[in-house]
Amino acid sequence: MLTGTACIGVLHQPPDRRTNVTDNNNHVESILAIHSDLDELDVAIQLGDYNQSNLVWSTAQNTFPVLDVQQSYLPASTSILLDGFSLNGLTQINPIANHNSRILDLVLVNDNIKSESSVFNATEPLIDLDLNHPALEITIQLKLPTVYEDVADLHSLDFHRADYTTLCETISAIDWRALGTATCVDDAVDYFNEQVNQAILDCVPLRRPVPKPPWSNSRLCQLKRARSKALRSYCRSRCPFLKRVFTQASNSYRLYKRFLYKRYMIRTQSNLRRNPKQFWSFVNSKRKGNGLPVEMYLKDKSASTLQGKCNLFVEHFKTAFNGSVASQSQIIAALHDTPRNTVELSCFEISTHLVKAAIDKLKQSSSIGPDGIPACVLKKMR
């Protein structure tokens, strides 16, 4: 299983600099400096328009291109490049020639992915074609680490559709006498939270999945599946007819997606004052970062679940605090200038009236706190 990182480099070498020995030496040294820090399982990909028209590559079906030394012209500058590629374990795998039967664009990969890599003419070029530089489609099959999905928790519940009648009955049926047998306040709080959270999980349904993107609908999903099916068919056979089928399916998908997106933008703008939440949801969706990564690391530890990631954060921030316990003499010295009887905690009482008054001041929110109990549940249960 491949668990390393990928190192990707891109270079454009102008035609008037291709024979410059100093430039090619510097380029090879840069590759060597980067590759020297790579681990055994890391992936290296070097893409470049090297403009080496003096090189002749022999291409045979189902094999990688091989340099034809007899027909190639190898000045010192070109030999430096080829030796540098070989030294760093890079193999040229691009067999696609331009209209002059020359390969100017090199695709170099290391041994970790050489057997799983292939290069074709691009099915759907992103920009206008250049006869000297055909659009390429590079396929690399990697065995990626398993992605772990977190199980449903309190954050994925829809409290707006909760069955509060059943929730009240479930909480009322709990044996709360166990609170009186708790050895300390912390144990009592843990028992209370555990019982209430379990009742919430039993009586509150999961949120309905939000369509991604938000302007999507069933017809767009159908067009996307048709486009993917046509692409797979073409990639298997590379038949010109299947390419036309894929192009038509791709155009239908892109046009309808563009229409839905434009309509969604108009609605979002018109509803800005009435529904600002939709606007800010759209803004947040356009930002680069969106939540936590699938897997997080701290030194030699890794985590793929929400609880595991939280534990890594806890362990990291623990180092910022001093866990030593102050001695009695230190406490007395700290309280030396504190007036007496400023705060008296020897005897206090929390009545039902005070609890209800505090709950009444809470906002009607379904966002959960550290205890997993949202304010809307407390207001319904009081």
mmCIF file of C-alpha atoms in Angstrom:
data_model
loop_
_atom_site.group_PDB
_atom_site.id
_atom_site.type_symbol
_atom_site.label_atom_id
_atom_site.label_comp_id
_atom_site.label_asym_id
_atom_site.label_seq_id
_atom_site.Cartn_x
_atom_site.Cartn_y
_atom_site.Cartn_z
ATOM 1 C CA MET A 1 0.000 0.000 0.000
ATOM 2 C CA LEU A 2 1.371 3.382 -1.034
ATOM 3 C CA THR A 3 1.400 5.781 1.917
ATOM 4 C CA GLY A 4 4.064 8.261 0.797
ATOM 5 C CA THR A 5 3.709 11.788 -0.546
ATOM 6 C CA ALA A 6 3.837 13.047 -4.133
ATOM 7 C CA CYS A 7 6.467 15.461 -5.465
ATOM 8 C CA ILE A 8 5.457 17.096 -8.771
ATOM 9 C CA GLY A 9 7.695 19.414 -10.786
ATOM 10 C CA VAL A 10 6.917 21.455 -13.928
ATOM 11 C CA LEU A 11 9.475 23.131 -16.218
ATOM 12 C CA HIS A 12 9.421 25.139 -19.429
ATOM 13 C CA GLN A 13 12.745 25.352 -21.260
ATOM 14 C CA PRO A 14 12.715 27.996 -24.041
ATOM 15 C CA PRO A 15 14.184 26.880 -27.394
ATOM 16 C CA ASP A 16 17.034 29.383 -27.111
ATOM 17 C CA ARG A 17 18.083 27.951 -23.697
ATOM 18 C CA ARG A 18 17.920 24.227 -24.452
ATOM 19 C CA THR A 19 21.652 23.995 -25.202
ATOM 20 C CA ASN A 20 22.717 26.018 -22.172
ATOM 21 C CA VAL A 21 24.977 23.754 -20.096
ATOM 22 C CA THR A 22 24.721 25.900 -16.959
ATOM 23 C CA ASP A 23 20.901 25.945 -16.986
ATOM 24 C CA ASN A 24 20.671 22.195 -17.427
ATOM 25 C CA ASN A 25 23.234 21.612 -14.688
ATOM 26 C CA ASN A 26 21.243 23.802 -12.314
ATOM 27 C CA HIS A 27 18.041 21.984 -13.230
ATOM 28 C CA VAL A 28 19.557 18.553 -12.566
ATOM 29 C CA GLU A 29 21.006 19.759 -9.255
ATOM 30 C CA SER A 30 17.584 21.088 -8.225
ATOM 31 C CA ILE A 31 15.970 17.731 -8.962
ATOM 32 C CA LEU A 32 18.708 15.950 -7.004
ATOM 33 C CA ALA A 33 18.291 18.277 -4.009
ATOM 34 C CA ILE A 34 14.551 17.595 -3.860
ATOM 35 C CA HIS A 35 14.736 13.863 -4.522
ATOM 36 C CA SER A 36 17.366 13.401 -1.829
ATOM 37 C CA ASP A 37 14.688 14.232 0.767
ATOM 38 C CA LEU A 38 12.138 11.760 -0.605
ATOM 39 C CA ASP A 39 11.361 8.555 1.246
ATOM 40 C CA GLU A 40 11.265 5.098 -0.281
ATOM 41 C CA LEU A 41 7.499 5.149 -0.952
ATOM 42 C CA ASP A 42 7.272 8.756 -2.183
ATOM 43 C CA VAL A 43 6.075 9.509 -5.722
ATOM 44 C CA ALA A 44 8.058 11.774 -8.065
ATOM 45 C CA ILE A 45 6.600 13.239 -11.288
ATOM 46 C CA GLN A 46 8.511 15.682 -13.500
ATOM 47 C CA LEU A 47 6.605 17.356 -16.338
ATOM 48 C CA GLY A 48 8.390 19.622 -18.769
ATOM 49 C CA ASP A 49 8.425 21.299 -22.148
ATOM 50 C CA TYR A 50 12.148 20.666 -22.695
ATOM 51 C CA ASN A 51 12.124 21.545 -26.414
ATOM 52 C CA GLN A 52 14.695 18.814 -27.098
ATOM 53 C CA SER A 53 13.794 18.318 -30.763
ATOM 54 C CA ASN A 54 17.181 16.689 -31.320
ATOM 55 C CA LEU A 55 16.026 13.615 -29.370
ATOM 56 C CA VAL A 56 14.345 10.776 -31.240
ATOM 57 C CA TRP A 57 12.189 8.461 -29.142
ATOM 58 C CA SER A 58 11.353 4.987 -30.389
ATOM 59 C CA THR A 59 7.789 4.143 -29.400
ATOM 60 C CA ALA A 60 6.417 0.613 -29.550
ATOM 61 C CA GLN A 61 2.971 -0.515 -28.472
ATOM 62 C CA ASN A 62 2.602 -1.457 -24.783
ATOM 63 C CA THR A 63 6.151 -0.271 -23.965
ATOM 64 C CA PHE A 64 7.709 2.934 -22.709
ATOM 65 C CA PRO A 65 9.505 5.205 -25.208
ATOM 66 C CA VAL A 66 13.167 4.342 -25.700
ATOM 67 C CA LEU A 67 15.775 6.871 -26.822
ATOM 68 C CA ASP A 68 17.139 6.086 -30.282
ATOM 69 C CA VAL A 69 20.797 6.940 -29.751
ATOM 70 C CA GLN A 70 21.714 6.374 -33.404
ATOM 71 C CA GLN A 71 19.288 8.983 -34.746
ATOM 72 C CA SER A 72 19.492 11.446 -31.846
ATOM 73 C CA TYR A 73 21.920 14.337 -31.582
ATOM 74 C CA LEU A 74 23.376 14.460 -28.073
ATOM 75 C CA PRO A 75 25.311 17.634 -27.274
ATOM 76 C CA ALA A 76 26.769 18.118 -23.799
ATOM 77 C CA SER A 77 23.717 20.020 -22.532
ATOM 78 C CA THR A 78 21.325 17.229 -23.565
ATOM 79 C CA SER A 79 23.573 14.529 -22.105
ATOM 80 C CA ILE A 80 23.506 16.377 -18.780
ATOM 81 C CA LEU A 81 19.696 16.237 -18.743
ATOM 82 C CA LEU A 82 19.532 12.554 -19.641
ATOM 83 C CA ASP A 83 22.193 11.603 -17.097
ATOM 84 C CA GLY A 84 20.389 13.658 -14.448
ATOM 85 C CA PHE A 85 17.090 11.910 -15.135
ATOM 86 C CA SER A 86 18.748 8.515 -14.917
ATOM 87 C CA LEU A 87 20.618 9.436 -11.730
ATOM 88 C CA ASN A 88 17.347 10.369 -10.006
ATOM 89 C CA GLY A 89 15.533 7.245 -11.199
ATOM 90 C CA LEU A 90 13.192 9.076 -13.602
ATOM 91 C CA THR A 91 11.807 7.351 -16.713
ATOM 92 C CA GLN A 92 10.304 9.177 -19.698
ATOM 93 C CA ILE A 93 6.857 7.651 -20.437
ATOM 94 C CA ASN A 94 5.289 10.074 -22.960
ATOM 95 C CA PRO A 95 4.893 8.407 -26.409
ATOM 96 C CA ILE A 96 2.724 11.156 -27.962
ATOM 97 C CA ALA A 97 4.541 12.998 -30.767
ATOM 98 C CA ASN A 98 3.556 16.373 -32.254
ATOM 99 C CA HIS A 99 2.765 17.136 -35.897
ATOM 100 C CA ASN A 100 6.519 17.024 -36.684
ATOM 101 C CA SER A 101 6.844 13.519 -35.185
ATOM 102 C CA ARG A 102 8.885 14.972 -32.313
ATOM 103 C CA ILE A 103 8.353 14.634 -28.563
ATOM 104 C CA LEU A 104 9.078 17.981 -26.913
ATOM 105 C CA ASP A 105 7.007 17.438 -23.757
ATOM 106 C CA LEU A 106 8.549 14.891 -21.401
ATOM 107 C CA VAL A 107 6.665 13.052 -18.665
ATOM 108 C CA LEU A 108 9.121 11.572 -16.191
ATOM 109 C CA VAL A 109 8.136 9.353 -13.259
ATOM 110 C CA ASN A 110 10.083 7.365 -10.689
ATOM 111 C CA ASP A 111 10.039 3.585 -10.344
ATOM 112 C CA ASN A 112 7.271 3.597 -7.704
ATOM 113 C CA ILE A 113 4.617 4.469 -10.283
ATOM 114 C CA LYS A 114 6.267 3.647 -13.621
ATOM 115 C CA SER A 115 4.309 0.439 -14.174
ATOM 116 C CA GLU A 116 1.016 2.101 -13.130
ATOM 117 C CA SER A 117 1.396 5.174 -15.382
ATOM 118 C CA SER A 118 0.228 5.835 -18.940
ATOM 119 C CA VAL A 119 -0.056 8.833 -21.272
ATOM 120 C CA PHE A 120 -2.717 9.405 -23.960
ATOM 121 C CA ASN A 121 -3.970 12.197 -26.153
ATOM 122 C CA ALA A 122 -6.310 14.284 -24.005
ATOM 123 C CA THR A 123 -9.956 13.327 -24.434
ATOM 124 C CA GLU A 124 -11.204 16.816 -23.621
ATOM 125 C CA PRO A 125 -8.463 19.503 -23.865
ATOM 126 C CA LEU A 126 -8.861 22.416 -21.465
ATOM 127 C CA ILE A 127 -7.410 25.013 -23.864
ATOM 128 C CA ASP A 128 -6.931 25.462 -27.600
ATOM 129 C CA LEU A 129 -4.552 22.903 -29.107
ATOM 130 C CA ASP A 130 -0.950 23.685 -30.066
ATOM 131 C CA LEU A 131 0.385 21.590 -32.950
ATOM 132 C CA ASN A 132 3.862 21.501 -31.396
ATOM 133 C CA HIS A 133 2.525 20.494 -27.990
ATOM 134 C CA PRO A 134 -0.422 18.067 -28.088
ATOM 135 C CA ALA A 135 -2.684 18.009 -25.034
ATOM 136 C CA LEU A 136 -1.832 15.042 -22.813
ATOM 137 C CA GLU A 137 -3.885 12.937 -20.452
ATOM 138 C CA ILE A 138 -1.779 11.252 -17.774
ATOM 139 C CA THR A 139 -3.240 8.325 -15.846
ATOM 140 C CA ILE A 140 -1.563 7.105 -12.668
ATOM 141 C CA GLN A 141 -3.121 4.284 -10.652
ATOM 142 C CA LEU A 142 -2.168 4.525 -6.994
ATOM 143 C CA LYS A 143 -3.051 2.376 -4.016
ATOM 144 C CA LEU A 144 -4.101 5.072 -1.592
ATOM 145 C CA PRO A 145 -4.508 4.651 2.170
ATOM 146 C CA THR A 146 -7.963 3.609 3.324
ATOM 147 C CA VAL A 147 -10.256 6.559 4.054
ATOM 148 C CA TYR A 148 -12.120 6.065 7.317
ATOM 149 C CA GLU A 149 -15.585 7.542 7.658
ATOM 150 C CA ASP A 150 -16.745 8.698 11.053
ATOM 151 C CA VAL A 151 -19.882 7.093 12.412
ATOM 152 C CA ALA A 152 -22.965 9.247 12.939
ATOM 153 C CA ASP A 153 -22.740 11.326 16.096
ATOM 154 C CA LEU A 154 -24.701 14.146 17.763
ATOM 155 C CA HIS A 155 -23.409 16.642 15.188
ATOM 156 C CA SER A 156 -25.286 14.831 12.391
ATOM 157 C CA LEU A 157 -28.720 14.941 14.056
ATOM 158 C CA ASP A 158 -31.653 17.053 12.853
ATOM 159 C CA PHE A 159 -33.185 18.551 16.003
ATOM 160 C CA HIS A 160 -35.829 20.394 13.966
ATOM 161 C CA ARG A 161 -37.471 17.036 13.152
ATOM 162 C CA ALA A 162 -37.011 15.495 16.602
ATOM 163 C CA ASP A 163 -39.823 13.607 18.365
ATOM 164 C CA TYR A 164 -39.789 15.649 21.564
ATOM 165 C CA THR A 165 -42.814 13.823 23.039
ATOM 166 C CA THR A 166 -40.988 10.493 22.914
ATOM 167 C CA LEU A 167 -37.797 12.189 24.084
ATOM 168 C CA CYS A 168 -39.577 13.530 27.195
ATOM 169 C CA GLU A 169 -40.994 10.079 27.960
ATOM 170 C CA THR A 170 -37.581 8.429 27.457
ATOM 171 C CA ILE A 171 -35.808 10.886 29.774
ATOM 172 C CA SER A 172 -38.570 10.580 32.388
ATOM 173 C CA ALA A 173 -38.178 6.779 32.400
ATOM 174 C CA ILE A 174 -34.471 6.966 33.266
ATOM 175 C CA ASP A 175 -33.529 5.861 36.786
ATOM 176 C CA TRP A 176 -32.079 9.114 38.116
ATOM 177 C CA ARG A 177 -31.545 7.653 41.579
ATOM 178 C CA ALA A 178 -28.109 6.624 40.366
ATOM 179 C CA LEU A 179 -27.077 10.282 40.621
ATOM 180 C CA GLY A 180 -27.360 10.053 44.406
ATOM 181 C CA THR A 181 -24.888 7.180 44.536
ATOM 182 C CA ALA A 182 -22.191 9.003 42.559
ATOM 183 C CA THR A 183 -18.929 9.390 44.443
ATOM 184 C CA CYS A 184 -18.301 12.901 43.128
ATOM 185 C CA VAL A 185 -19.861 15.641 41.011
ATOM 186 C CA ASP A 186 -17.854 14.642 37.923
ATOM 187 C CA ASP A 187 -19.285 11.103 38.004
ATOM 188 C CA ALA A 188 -22.811 12.470 38.363
ATOM 189 C CA VAL A 189 -22.345 14.809 35.399
ATOM 190 C CA ASP A 190 -20.924 11.993 33.259
ATOM 191 C CA TYR A 191 -23.893 9.761 34.083
ATOM 192 C CA PHE A 192 -26.385 12.550 33.326
ATOM 193 C CA ASN A 193 -24.782 13.386 29.960
ATOM 194 C CA GLU A 194 -24.506 9.713 28.989
ATOM 195 C CA GLN A 195 -28.198 9.029 29.646
ATOM 196 C CA VAL A 196 -29.480 12.192 27.954
ATOM 197 C CA ASN A 197 -27.214 11.786 24.912
ATOM 198 C CA GLN A 198 -28.383 8.189 24.433
ATOM 199 C CA ALA A 199 -32.000 9.328 24.604
ATOM 200 C CA ILE A 200 -31.268 12.016 22.019
ATOM 201 C CA LEU A 201 -29.686 9.474 19.653
ATOM 202 C CA ASP A 202 -32.788 7.271 19.967
ATOM 203 C CA CYS A 203 -35.364 10.037 19.362
ATOM 204 C CA VAL A 204 -33.685 12.520 16.986
ATOM 205 C CA PRO A 205 -33.365 11.575 13.283
ATOM 206 C CA LEU A 206 -30.292 12.116 11.157
ATOM 207 C CA ARG A 207 -30.010 15.153 8.926
ATOM 208 C CA ARG A 208 -30.980 14.627 5.323
ATOM 209 C CA PRO A 209 -27.928 14.680 3.040
ATOM 210 C CA VAL A 210 -27.298 18.087 1.498
ATOM 211 C CA PRO A 211 -26.888 17.968 -2.298
ATOM 212 C CA LYS A 212 -23.354 18.687 -3.469
ATOM 213 C CA PRO A 213 -23.139 21.152 -5.069
ATOM 214 C CA PRO A 214 -26.239 22.896 -3.627
ATOM 215 C CA TRP A 215 -27.540 23.766 -7.111
ATOM 216 C CA SER A 216 -27.501 20.113 -8.186
ATOM 217 C CA ASN A 217 -30.604 18.038 -8.899
ATOM 218 C CA SER A 218 -31.453 14.522 -10.049
ATOM 219 C CA ARG A 219 -31.212 15.379 -13.736
ATOM 220 C CA LEU A 220 -27.697 16.800 -13.333
ATOM 221 C CA CYS A 221 -26.627 13.659 -11.454
ATOM 222 C CA GLN A 222 -28.047 11.553 -14.273
ATOM 223 C CA LEU A 223 -26.119 13.551 -16.886
ATOM 224 C CA LYS A 224 -22.948 13.227 -14.806
ATOM 225 C CA ARG A 225 -23.323 9.441 -14.622
ATOM 226 C CA ALA A 226 -23.902 9.289 -18.376
ATOM 227 C CA ARG A 227 -20.771 11.384 -18.951
ATOM 228 C CA SER A 228 -18.679 9.126 -16.680
ATOM 229 C CA LYS A 229 -20.004 6.005 -18.385
ATOM 230 C CA ALA A 230 -19.153 7.408 -21.831
ATOM 231 C CA LEU A 231 -15.655 8.357 -20.650
ATOM 232 C CA ARG A 232 -14.994 4.860 -19.311
ATOM 233 C CA SER A 233 -16.166 3.321 -22.578
ATOM 234 C CA TYR A 234 -13.892 5.569 -24.614
ATOM 235 C CA CYS A 235 -10.858 5.010 -22.374
ATOM 236 C CA ARG A 236 -11.223 1.236 -22.806
ATOM 237 C CA SER A 237 -11.300 1.250 -26.611
ATOM 238 C CA ARG A 238 -10.131 4.728 -27.753
ATOM 239 C CA CYS A 239 -12.726 4.474 -30.541
ATOM 240 C CA PRO A 240 -13.411 7.745 -32.451
ATOM 241 C CA PHE A 241 -17.165 7.086 -32.361
ATOM 242 C CA LEU A 242 -17.147 6.640 -28.574
ATOM 243 C CA LYS A 243 -15.147 9.863 -28.285
ATOM 244 C CA ARG A 244 -17.962 11.710 -30.085
ATOM 245 C CA VAL A 245 -20.462 10.090 -27.724
ATOM 246 C CA PHE A 246 -18.427 11.243 -24.736
ATOM 247 C CA THR A 247 -18.055 14.774 -26.139
ATOM 248 C CA GLN A 248 -21.818 15.053 -26.591
ATOM 249 C CA ALA A 249 -22.513 13.736 -23.083
ATOM 250 C CA SER A 250 -19.891 16.092 -21.624
ATOM 251 C CA ASN A 251 -21.362 19.116 -23.408
ATOM 252 C CA SER A 252 -24.873 18.274 -22.186
ATOM 253 C CA TYR A 253 -23.622 17.958 -18.605
ATOM 254 C CA ARG A 254 -21.610 21.199 -18.679
ATOM 255 C CA LEU A 255 -24.390 23.277 -20.270
ATOM 256 C CA TYR A 256 -27.032 22.114 -17.796
ATOM 257 C CA LYS A 257 -24.638 22.560 -14.847
ATOM 258 C CA ARG A 258 -23.900 26.106 -16.012
ATOM 259 C CA PHE A 259 -27.643 26.836 -16.228
ATOM 260 C CA LEU A 260 -28.307 25.493 -12.701
ATOM 261 C CA TYR A 261 -25.380 27.423 -11.249
ATOM 262 C CA LYS A 262 -26.528 30.696 -12.820
ATOM 263 C CA ARG A 263 -30.072 30.171 -11.518
ATOM 264 C CA TYR A 264 -28.736 29.379 -8.030
ATOM 265 C CA MET A 265 -26.648 32.567 -8.035
ATOM 266 C CA ILE A 266 -29.686 34.680 -8.970
ATOM 267 C CA ARG A 267 -31.759 33.123 -6.179
ATOM 268 C CA THR A 268 -28.981 33.571 -3.632
ATOM 269 C CA GLN A 269 -28.632 37.250 -4.483
ATOM 270 C CA SER A 270 -32.374 37.901 -4.406
ATOM 271 C CA ASN A 271 -32.755 36.099 -1.038
ATOM 272 C CA LEU A 272 -29.776 37.804 0.627
ATOM 273 C CA ARG A 273 -31.859 39.877 3.046
ATOM 274 C CA ARG A 274 -34.445 37.187 3.695
ATOM 275 C CA ASN A 275 -32.066 34.225 3.929
ATOM 276 C CA PRO A 276 -28.480 35.382 4.660
ATOM 277 C CA LYS A 277 -27.564 31.872 5.853
ATOM 278 C CA GLN A 278 -27.775 30.589 2.265
ATOM 279 C CA PHE A 279 -25.428 33.354 1.111
ATOM 280 C CA TRP A 280 -22.796 32.628 3.751
ATOM 281 C CA SER A 281 -23.065 28.887 3.126
ATOM 282 C CA PHE A 282 -22.235 29.603 -0.506
ATOM 283 C CA VAL A 283 -19.300 31.834 0.487
ATOM 284 C CA ASN A 284 -17.899 29.172 2.815
ATOM 285 C CA SER A 285 -18.216 26.538 0.090
ATOM 286 C CA LYS A 286 -15.978 28.640 -2.183
ATOM 287 C CA ARG A 287 -13.183 28.828 0.352
ATOM 288 C CA LYS A 288 -10.159 26.572 -0.066
ATOM 289 C CA GLY A 289 -10.330 24.898 3.320
ATOM 290 C CA ASN A 290 -13.397 22.891 4.299
ATOM 291 C CA GLY A 291 -13.214 21.085 7.611
ATOM 292 C CA LEU A 292 -10.497 18.735 8.830
ATOM 293 C CA PRO A 293 -8.411 16.510 6.569
ATOM 294 C CA VAL A 294 -9.264 12.815 6.364
ATOM 295 C CA GLU A 295 -6.157 11.876 8.331
ATOM 296 C CA MET A 296 -4.130 13.996 10.762
ATOM 297 C CA TYR A 297 -0.642 13.432 12.149
ATOM 298 C CA LEU A 298 1.239 14.410 15.291
ATOM 299 C CA LYS A 299 4.838 13.230 15.396
ATOM 300 C CA ASP A 300 4.627 9.443 14.940
ATOM 301 C CA LYS A 301 0.875 9.222 15.629
ATOM 302 C CA SER A 302 -2.038 9.477 13.181
ATOM 303 C CA ALA A 303 -5.826 9.656 13.495
ATOM 304 C CA SER A 304 -8.706 9.168 11.061
ATOM 305 C CA THR A 305 -11.746 9.577 13.340
ATOM 306 C CA LEU A 306 -13.198 12.644 15.034
ATOM 307 C CA GLN A 307 -12.321 11.328 18.498
ATOM 308 C CA GLY A 308 -8.800 10.448 17.409
ATOM 309 C CA LYS A 309 -8.232 13.897 15.893
ATOM 310 C CA CYS A 310 -9.491 15.542 19.099
ATOM 311 C CA ASN A 311 -7.080 13.433 21.122
ATOM 312 C CA LEU A 312 -4.194 14.602 18.937
ATOM 313 C CA PHE A 313 -5.174 18.231 19.539
ATOM 314 C CA VAL A 314 -5.412 17.536 23.283
ATOM 315 C CA GLU A 315 -1.965 15.967 23.329
ATOM 316 C CA HIS A 316 -0.517 18.877 21.330
ATOM 317 C CA PHE A 317 -1.978 21.634 23.518
ATOM 318 C CA LYS A 318 -1.063 19.805 26.734
ATOM 319 C CA THR A 319 2.524 20.827 26.136
ATOM 320 C CA ALA A 320 1.539 24.500 26.543
ATOM 321 C CA PHE A 321 0.401 24.029 30.157
ATOM 322 C CA ASN A 322 2.151 23.229 33.404
ATOM 323 C CA GLY A 323 0.442 20.328 35.127
ATOM 324 C CA SER A 324 2.167 20.769 38.483
ATOM 325 C CA VAL A 325 -0.048 21.236 41.571
ATOM 326 C CA ALA A 326 0.541 24.350 43.691
ATOM 327 C CA SER A 327 1.596 23.715 47.282
ATOM 328 C CA GLN A 328 -0.294 25.010 50.299
ATOM 329 C CA SER A 329 2.359 27.645 50.967
ATOM 330 C CA GLN A 330 2.104 28.911 47.364
ATOM 331 C CA ILE A 331 -1.688 29.208 47.669
ATOM 332 C CA ILE A 332 -1.384 31.143 50.932
ATOM 333 C CA ALA A 333 1.178 33.489 49.360
ATOM 334 C CA ALA A 334 -1.096 34.076 46.355
ATOM 335 C CA LEU A 335 -4.049 34.923 48.632
ATOM 336 C CA HIS A 336 -2.006 37.221 50.868
ATOM 337 C CA ASP A 337 -3.412 40.457 49.398
ATOM 338 C CA THR A 338 -6.943 39.110 48.749
ATOM 339 C CA PRO A 339 -9.646 40.661 51.026
ATOM 340 C CA ARG A 340 -11.340 38.198 53.336
ATOM 341 C CA ASN A 341 -14.887 36.934 52.651
ATOM 342 C CA THR A 342 -14.783 38.233 49.057
ATOM 343 C CA VAL A 343 -16.289 34.972 47.772
ATOM 344 C CA GLU A 344 -17.950 32.501 50.122
ATOM 345 C CA LEU A 345 -18.525 29.059 48.567
ATOM 346 C CA SER A 346 -18.908 27.059 51.754
ATOM 347 C CA CYS A 347 -22.702 27.014 51.405
ATOM 348 C CA PHE A 348 -24.788 27.794 48.323
ATOM 349 C CA GLU A 349 -28.060 26.550 46.897
ATOM 350 C CA ILE A 350 -29.224 26.057 43.289
ATOM 351 C CA SER A 351 -33.011 25.987 43.115
ATOM 352 C CA THR A 352 -35.295 24.744 40.345
ATOM 353 C CA HIS A 353 -36.382 28.342 39.790
ATOM 354 C CA LEU A 354 -32.795 29.415 39.093
ATOM 355 C CA VAL A 355 -32.299 26.560 36.612
ATOM 356 C CA LYS A 356 -35.525 27.395 34.725
ATOM 357 C CA ALA A 357 -34.608 31.080 34.642
ATOM 358 C CA ALA A 358 -31.201 30.255 33.170
ATOM 359 C CA ILE A 359 -32.773 27.989 30.525
ATOM 360 C CA ASP A 360 -35.264 30.730 29.569
ATOM 361 C CA LYS A 361 -32.341 33.039 28.756
ATOM 362 C CA LEU A 362 -30.866 30.536 26.273
ATOM 363 C CA LYS A 363 -31.342 31.097 22.556
ATOM 364 C CA GLN A 364 -33.443 28.589 20.618
ATOM 365 C CA SER A 365 -30.436 26.924 19.016
ATOM 366 C CA SER A 366 -29.826 23.369 17.800
ATOM 367 C CA SER A 367 -26.035 23.733 17.992
ATOM 368 C CA ILE A 368 -24.618 21.347 20.552
ATOM 369 C CA GLY A 369 -22.032 22.236 23.157
ATOM 370 C CA PRO A 370 -19.308 20.151 24.821
ATOM 371 C CA ASP A 371 -21.935 18.070 26.658
ATOM 372 C CA GLY A 372 -23.766 17.205 23.429
ATOM 373 C CA ILE A 373 -27.077 18.708 24.578
ATOM 374 C CA PRO A 374 -28.361 21.647 22.485
ATOM 375 C CA ALA A 375 -30.316 24.541 23.961
ATOM 376 C CA CYS A 376 -33.490 23.578 22.061
ATOM 377 C CA VAL A 377 -33.649 20.262 23.962
ATOM 378 C CA LEU A 378 -33.225 21.983 27.337
ATOM 379 C CA LYS A 379 -35.989 24.487 26.516
ATOM 380 C CA LYS A 380 -38.346 21.684 25.405
ATOM 381 C CA MET A 381 -37.580 19.576 28.513
ATOM 382 C CA ARG A 382 -37.897 22.265 31.188
#
